[in-house]
Amino acid sequence: MAVQDVASLRSAVEKAIRDTKVTDVHTHIYPPCFGDLLLWGVDDLITYHYLIAETFRWAELPYDAYWDLTTQQQADLIWKTLFEQNSPVAESCRGVLTVLHKLGLDVAARDLAAYRSYFSQLTPGEYVDIVFELAGVRDVVMTNDPFDEAERKVWLESYRPDPRFKAALRLDPLLNEWDANWQRLAAWGYSVDVGLSSRCITEVQRFLKYWCDRMEALYLAVSLPPTFAIAEDSSRALLIRECVLPVCAELNRPFAMMIGVKKLVNPGLRLAGDSVGKAAIEAVESLCAEYPRNKFLVTMLSRENQHELCVAARKFRNLLIFGCWWFLNNPSLVEEITRMRFELLGLGFIPQHSDARVLDQLIYKWEHSRRIIGAVLCEKYADLLSAGWRLEEDEIRRDVGTLLGGNFWDFIKRKL
Ligand code: HDL
Ligand code: ZN
């Protein structure tokens, strides 16, 4: 049925956005078989590294004193600092309240003990079901690192597939720290050497294919510094060109590059210590141009890279851009970037991923993003109606499905 006016347009878009299950293309969450790697519940939610960084805007204790606290003690400090002594207006704090509210807990009571009691009555499996339902998420793509000993052990000994959790093979230790990690490959039975001989290249390809098969990885991924350049004379560039891209082409997997991370500008904050830098879009353009049979998923961390990334996506059919990553996942920037992408790319992009590290975050990250994506899409549809276009409700449902998962799965399946 055709939409008649802006009011019926808005309700049709809101319904489609609300009812469409999401594929979340980048997260750091795990199914319960990964044990403690799955973070969930109010204390893990409050001690998310975003809130740690924000707490140290106020807290005077030494970093090491914080890290010596238990998780509950850390959460108590963060709750006191960011929620009691100051109003929780930051997006990461607002997200905690959204989660508690959507779970039906009494947020106005500010009763951390009561919230803890709620979670103490749930098993991880029960809570996974609750969160996926409340968040409207059909499936998530994990971040899977075979160099992480705890994770590797699960894959080799106790992994139990859950169709809601897809895998992505994460390669930061291999690509960004080759000199420090090549001997681990040797210990695992791969004939490798620090100098990356042709034999070594073949063995690294074997390693990649083994883990792609073992994990049924949908894509291979790496996070990269602002200085990344594929022309660089480095182990990283050689490994990408000689190992990653040939394996991706052979297995028809995308290579996901997450560009712009300045690691540990403040080491005392540990995971919260990373920062952002503007990268060179030329690295993306030259890879897409030089490897037309490879598919590239790209997200960039700097706000200043967003426009040129959009333009690059207009130039290369083998490039699909995704998400408002990390320091960009804030309402003001999600709105700005999403509007820019609709205007330059139509529906040909993945508007968001949650990057959730704590299971509960799926609830708030998608609640907050859905609202913005829907509002901007509605604005763009209203422009069409103003120009005399007729819009059918099932076209709205089609478009929203394209944005919230369809683009991703088409790209995964596409053969170039
Ligand atoms: O490298 C990444 O995948 C980033 O998302 C980091 O994990 C970062 O610490 C993060 O959690 N961002 O939201
Ligand atoms: Zn991430």
PDB file of N, CA, C and O and ligand atoms in Angstrom, residues 26-28 48-50 143 170 172 221-224 258 261 263 270-274 301 324-327 329 353-357 361 365, ligand 1:
ATOM      1  N   HIS A  26      29.893  -6.627  13.234  1.00  0.00           N
ATOM      2  CA  HIS A  26      31.159  -6.623  13.999  1.00  0.00           C
ATOM      3  C   HIS A  26      30.863  -6.473  15.484  1.00  0.00           C
ATOM      4  O   HIS A  26      30.344  -5.441  15.926  1.00  0.00           O
ATOM      5  N   THR A  27      31.214  -7.507  16.256  1.00  0.00           N
ATOM      6  CA  THR A  27      31.055  -7.454  17.715  1.00  0.00           C
ATOM      7  C   THR A  27      32.232  -8.180  18.354  1.00  0.00           C
ATOM      8  O   THR A  27      33.053  -8.789  17.676  1.00  0.00           O
ATOM      9  N   HIS A  28      32.267  -8.112  19.696  1.00  0.00           N
ATOM     10  CA  HIS A  28      33.278  -8.837  20.473  1.00  0.00           C
ATOM     11  C   HIS A  28      32.596  -9.737  21.491  1.00  0.00           C
ATOM     12  O   HIS A  28      33.121  -9.963  22.586  1.00  0.00           O
ATOM     13  N   TYR A  48      32.806  -1.493  31.191  1.00  0.00           N
ATOM     14  CA  TYR A  48      33.161  -1.416  29.758  1.00  0.00           C
ATOM     15  C   TYR A  48      34.231  -0.322  29.608  1.00  0.00           C
ATOM     16  O   TYR A  48      34.150   0.722  30.262  1.00  0.00           O
ATOM     17  N   HIS A  49      35.234  -0.547  28.770  1.00  0.00           N
ATOM     18  CA  HIS A  49      36.388   0.348  28.811  1.00  0.00           C
ATOM     19  C   HIS A  49      36.063   1.795  28.485  1.00  0.00           C
ATOM     20  O   HIS A  49      36.786   2.711  28.907  1.00  0.00           O
ATOM     21  N   TYR A  50      34.950   2.033  27.762  1.00  0.00           N
ATOM     22  CA  TYR A  50      34.562   3.432  27.531  1.00  0.00           C
ATOM     23  C   TYR A  50      34.329   4.152  28.866  1.00  0.00           C
ATOM     24  O   TYR A  50      34.741   5.293  29.050  1.00  0.00           O
ATOM     25  N   THR A 143      34.472 -11.482  16.856  1.00  0.00           N
ATOM     26  CA  THR A 143      35.874 -11.178  16.524  1.00  0.00           C
ATOM     27  C   THR A 143      36.694 -12.334  17.083  1.00  0.00           C
ATOM     28  O   THR A 143      36.810 -12.479  18.306  1.00  0.00           O
ATOM     29  N   ARG A 170      40.200 -12.766  12.999  1.00  0.00           N
ATOM     30  CA  ARG A 170      40.875 -11.504  13.281  1.00  0.00           C
ATOM     31  C   ARG A 170      42.382 -11.725  13.267  1.00  0.00           C
ATOM     32  O   ARG A 170      42.898 -12.640  13.896  1.00  0.00           O
ATOM     33  N   ASP A 172      45.097  -9.257  13.794  1.00  0.00           N
ATOM     34  CA  ASP A 172      46.004  -8.222  14.300  1.00  0.00           C
ATOM     35  C   ASP A 172      47.357  -8.784  14.747  1.00  0.00           C
ATOM     36  O   ASP A 172      48.398  -8.246  14.349  1.00  0.00           O
ATOM     37  N   ALA A 221      39.752 -10.113   9.112  1.00  0.00           N
ATOM     38  CA  ALA A 221      39.714  -8.716   9.564  1.00  0.00           C
ATOM     39  C   ALA A 221      41.013  -8.326  10.246  1.00  0.00           C
ATOM     40  O   ALA A 221      41.740  -9.166  10.793  1.00  0.00           O
ATOM     41  N   VAL A 222      41.264  -7.019  10.219  1.00  0.00           N
ATOM     42  CA  VAL A 222      42.402  -6.471  10.950  1.00  0.00           C
ATOM     43  C   VAL A 222      42.102  -5.022  11.293  1.00  0.00           C
ATOM     44  O   VAL A 222      41.386  -4.329  10.544  1.00  0.00           O
ATOM     45  N   SER A 223      42.606  -4.559  12.454  1.00  0.00           N
ATOM     46  CA  SER A 223      42.552  -3.117  12.725  1.00  0.00           C
ATOM     47  C   SER A 223      43.922  -2.548  12.377  1.00  0.00           C
ATOM     48  O   SER A 223      44.954  -3.195  12.580  1.00  0.00           O
ATOM     49  N   LEU A 224      43.927  -1.332  11.837  1.00  0.00           N
ATOM     50  CA  LEU A 224      45.152  -0.763  11.264  1.00  0.00           C
ATOM     51  C   LEU A 224      45.365   0.652  11.779  1.00  0.00           C
ATOM     52  O   LEU A 224      44.410   1.377  12.057  1.00  0.00           O
ATOM     53  N   MET A 258      39.844  -2.107   9.402  1.00  0.00           N
ATOM     54  CA  MET A 258      39.305  -1.145  10.371  1.00  0.00           C
ATOM     55  C   MET A 258      40.446  -0.199  10.683  1.00  0.00           C
ATOM     56  O   MET A 258      41.360  -0.510  11.431  1.00  0.00           O
ATOM     57  N   VAL A 261      43.309   3.383  14.181  1.00  0.00           N
ATOM     58  CA  VAL A 261      43.499   3.203  15.629  1.00  0.00           C
ATOM     59  C   VAL A 261      44.932   3.539  16.026  1.00  0.00           C
ATOM     60  O   VAL A 261      45.890   3.008  15.468  1.00  0.00           O
ATOM     61  N   LYS A 263      47.123   2.790  18.891  1.00  0.00           N
ATOM     62  CA  LYS A 263      47.091   1.876  20.035  1.00  0.00           C
ATOM     63  C   LYS A 263      47.787   2.494  21.247  1.00  0.00           C
ATOM     64  O   LYS A 263      48.832   3.107  21.152  1.00  0.00           O
ATOM     65  N   ARG A 270      45.032   0.665  29.618  1.00  0.00           N
ATOM     66  CA  ARG A 270      44.908  -0.653  28.948  1.00  0.00           C
ATOM     67  C   ARG A 270      43.945  -0.537  27.757  1.00  0.00           C
ATOM     68  O   ARG A 270      44.118   0.348  26.940  1.00  0.00           O
ATOM     69  N   LEU A 271      42.898  -1.376  27.688  1.00  0.00           N
ATOM     70  CA  LEU A 271      42.023  -1.378  26.510  1.00  0.00           C
ATOM     71  C   LEU A 271      41.384  -0.003  26.278  1.00  0.00           C
ATOM     72  O   LEU A 271      41.062   0.356  25.149  1.00  0.00           O
ATOM     73  N   ALA A 272      41.280   0.761  27.353  1.00  0.00           N
ATOM     74  CA  ALA A 272      40.675   2.106  27.228  1.00  0.00           C
ATOM     75  C   ALA A 272      41.695   3.136  26.768  1.00  0.00           C
ATOM     76  O   ALA A 272      41.388   4.312  26.636  1.00  0.00           O
ATOM     77  N   GLY A 273      42.924   2.688  26.509  1.00  0.00           N
ATOM     78  CA  GLY A 273      44.009   3.633  26.225  1.00  0.00           C
ATOM     79  C   GLY A 273      44.251   3.932  24.758  1.00  0.00           C
ATOM     80  O   GLY A 273      45.148   4.710  24.413  1.00  0.00           O
ATOM     81  N   ASP A 274      43.444   3.328  23.867  1.00  0.00           N
ATOM     82  CA  ASP A 274      43.626   3.554  22.427  1.00  0.00           C
ATOM     83  C   ASP A 274      43.001   4.887  22.007  1.00  0.00           C
ATOM     84  O   ASP A 274      42.037   5.344  22.603  1.00  0.00           O
ATOM     85  N   LEU A 301      38.046   5.122  11.586  1.00  0.00           N
ATOM     86  CA  LEU A 301      37.745   5.577  12.944  1.00  0.00           C
ATOM     87  C   LEU A 301      37.655   7.101  13.051  1.00  0.00           C
ATOM     88  O   LEU A 301      36.996   7.644  13.929  1.00  0.00           O
ATOM     89  N   CYS A 324      29.478   3.084  12.209  1.00  0.00           N
ATOM     90  CA  CYS A 324      30.009   4.311  12.838  1.00  0.00           C
ATOM     91  C   CYS A 324      30.781   3.797  14.045  1.00  0.00           C
ATOM     92  O   CYS A 324      30.212   3.562  15.112  1.00  0.00           O
ATOM     93  N   TRP A 325      32.057   3.589  13.822  1.00  0.00           N
ATOM     94  CA  TRP A 325      32.876   2.756  14.693  1.00  0.00           C
ATOM     95  C   TRP A 325      33.363   3.495  15.930  1.00  0.00           C
ATOM     96  O   TRP A 325      33.886   4.611  15.834  1.00  0.00           O
ATOM     97  N   TRP A 326      33.150   2.894  17.153  1.00  0.00           N
ATOM     98  CA  TRP A 326      33.916   3.273  18.358  1.00  0.00           C
ATOM     99  C   TRP A 326      33.671   4.727  18.759  1.00  0.00           C
ATOM    100  O   TRP A 326      32.607   5.049  19.207  1.00  0.00           O
ATOM    101  N   PHE A 327      34.614   5.612  18.525  1.00  0.00           N
ATOM    102  CA  PHE A 327      34.466   7.022  18.911  1.00  0.00           C
ATOM    103  C   PHE A 327      33.472   7.756  17.999  1.00  0.00           C
ATOM    104  O   PHE A 327      33.148   8.921  18.242  1.00  0.00           O
ATOM    105  N   ASN A 329      30.492   6.245  17.367  1.00  0.00           N
ATOM    106  CA  ASN A 329      29.174   5.683  17.693  1.00  0.00           C
ATOM    107  C   ASN A 329      28.490   6.538  18.758  1.00  0.00           C
ATOM    108  O   ASN A 329      28.229   6.089  19.886  1.00  0.00           O
ATOM    109  N   HIS A 353      27.277  -1.133  13.010  1.00  0.00           N
ATOM    110  CA  HIS A 353      27.554  -2.361  13.737  1.00  0.00           C
ATOM    111  C   HIS A 353      27.650  -1.950  15.200  1.00  0.00           C
ATOM    112  O   HIS A 353      27.921  -0.792  15.516  1.00  0.00           O
ATOM    113  N   SER A 354      27.442  -2.882  16.114  1.00  0.00           N
ATOM    114  CA  SER A 354      27.413  -2.454  17.526  1.00  0.00           C
ATOM    115  C   SER A 354      28.810  -2.375  18.131  1.00  0.00           C
ATOM    116  O   SER A 354      29.057  -1.567  19.022  1.00  0.00           O
ATOM    117  N   ASP A 355      29.724  -3.246  17.693  1.00  0.00           N
ATOM    118  CA  ASP A 355      31.040  -3.344  18.332  1.00  0.00           C
ATOM    119  C   ASP A 355      30.897  -3.792  19.797  1.00  0.00           C
ATOM    120  O   ASP A 355      31.803  -3.581  20.601  1.00  0.00           O
ATOM    121  N   ALA A 356      29.769  -4.390  20.106  1.00  0.00           N
ATOM    122  CA  ALA A 356      29.490  -4.749  21.503  1.00  0.00           C
ATOM    123  C   ALA A 356      30.579  -5.670  22.047  1.00  0.00           C
ATOM    124  O   ALA A 356      30.957  -6.657  21.417  1.00  0.00           O
ATOM    125  N   ARG A 357      31.060  -5.317  23.230  1.00  0.00           N
ATOM    126  CA  ARG A 357      32.027  -6.153  23.961  1.00  0.00           C
ATOM    127  C   ARG A 357      31.331  -6.889  25.094  1.00  0.00           C
ATOM    128  O   ARG A 357      31.829  -7.893  25.579  1.00  0.00           O
ATOM    129  N   GLN A 361      25.104  -4.856  25.706  1.00  0.00           N
ATOM    130  CA  GLN A 361      25.205  -3.649  24.884  1.00  0.00           C
ATOM    131  C   GLN A 361      24.425  -3.761  23.580  1.00  0.00           C
ATOM    132  O   GLN A 361      24.078  -2.731  22.983  1.00  0.00           O
ATOM    133  N   LYS A 365      22.951  -0.366  22.014  1.00  0.00           N
ATOM    134  CA  LYS A 365      23.600   0.130  20.793  1.00  0.00           C
ATOM    135  C   LYS A 365      22.634   0.058  19.615  1.00  0.00           C
ATOM    136  O   LYS A 365      22.629   0.937  18.752  1.00  0.00           O
TER     137      LYS A 365
HETATM  138  O1  HDL B   1      39.701  -3.223  17.177  1.00  0.00           O
HETATM  139  C1  HDL B   1      38.487  -3.257  17.371  1.00  0.00           C
HETATM  140  O2  HDL B   1      37.721  -4.151  16.919  1.00  0.00           O
HETATM  141  C2  HDL B   1      37.905  -2.143  18.213  1.00  0.00           C
HETATM  142  O3  HDL B   1      36.493  -2.197  18.144  1.00  0.00           O
HETATM  143  C3  HDL B   1      38.399  -2.318  19.637  1.00  0.00           C
HETATM  144  O4  HDL B   1      37.989  -3.607  20.081  1.00  0.00           O
HETATM  145  C4  HDL B   1      37.942  -1.254  20.624  1.00  0.00           C
HETATM  146  O5  HDL B   1      38.582  -1.485  21.852  1.00  0.00           O
HETATM  147  C5  HDL B   1      36.462  -1.247  20.880  1.00  0.00           C
HETATM  148  O6  HDL B   1      35.958  -2.028  21.645  1.00  0.00           O
HETATM  149  N1  HDL B   1      35.782  -0.315  20.256  1.00  0.00           N
HETATM  150  O7  HDL B   1      34.440  -0.169  20.468  1.00  0.00           O
END
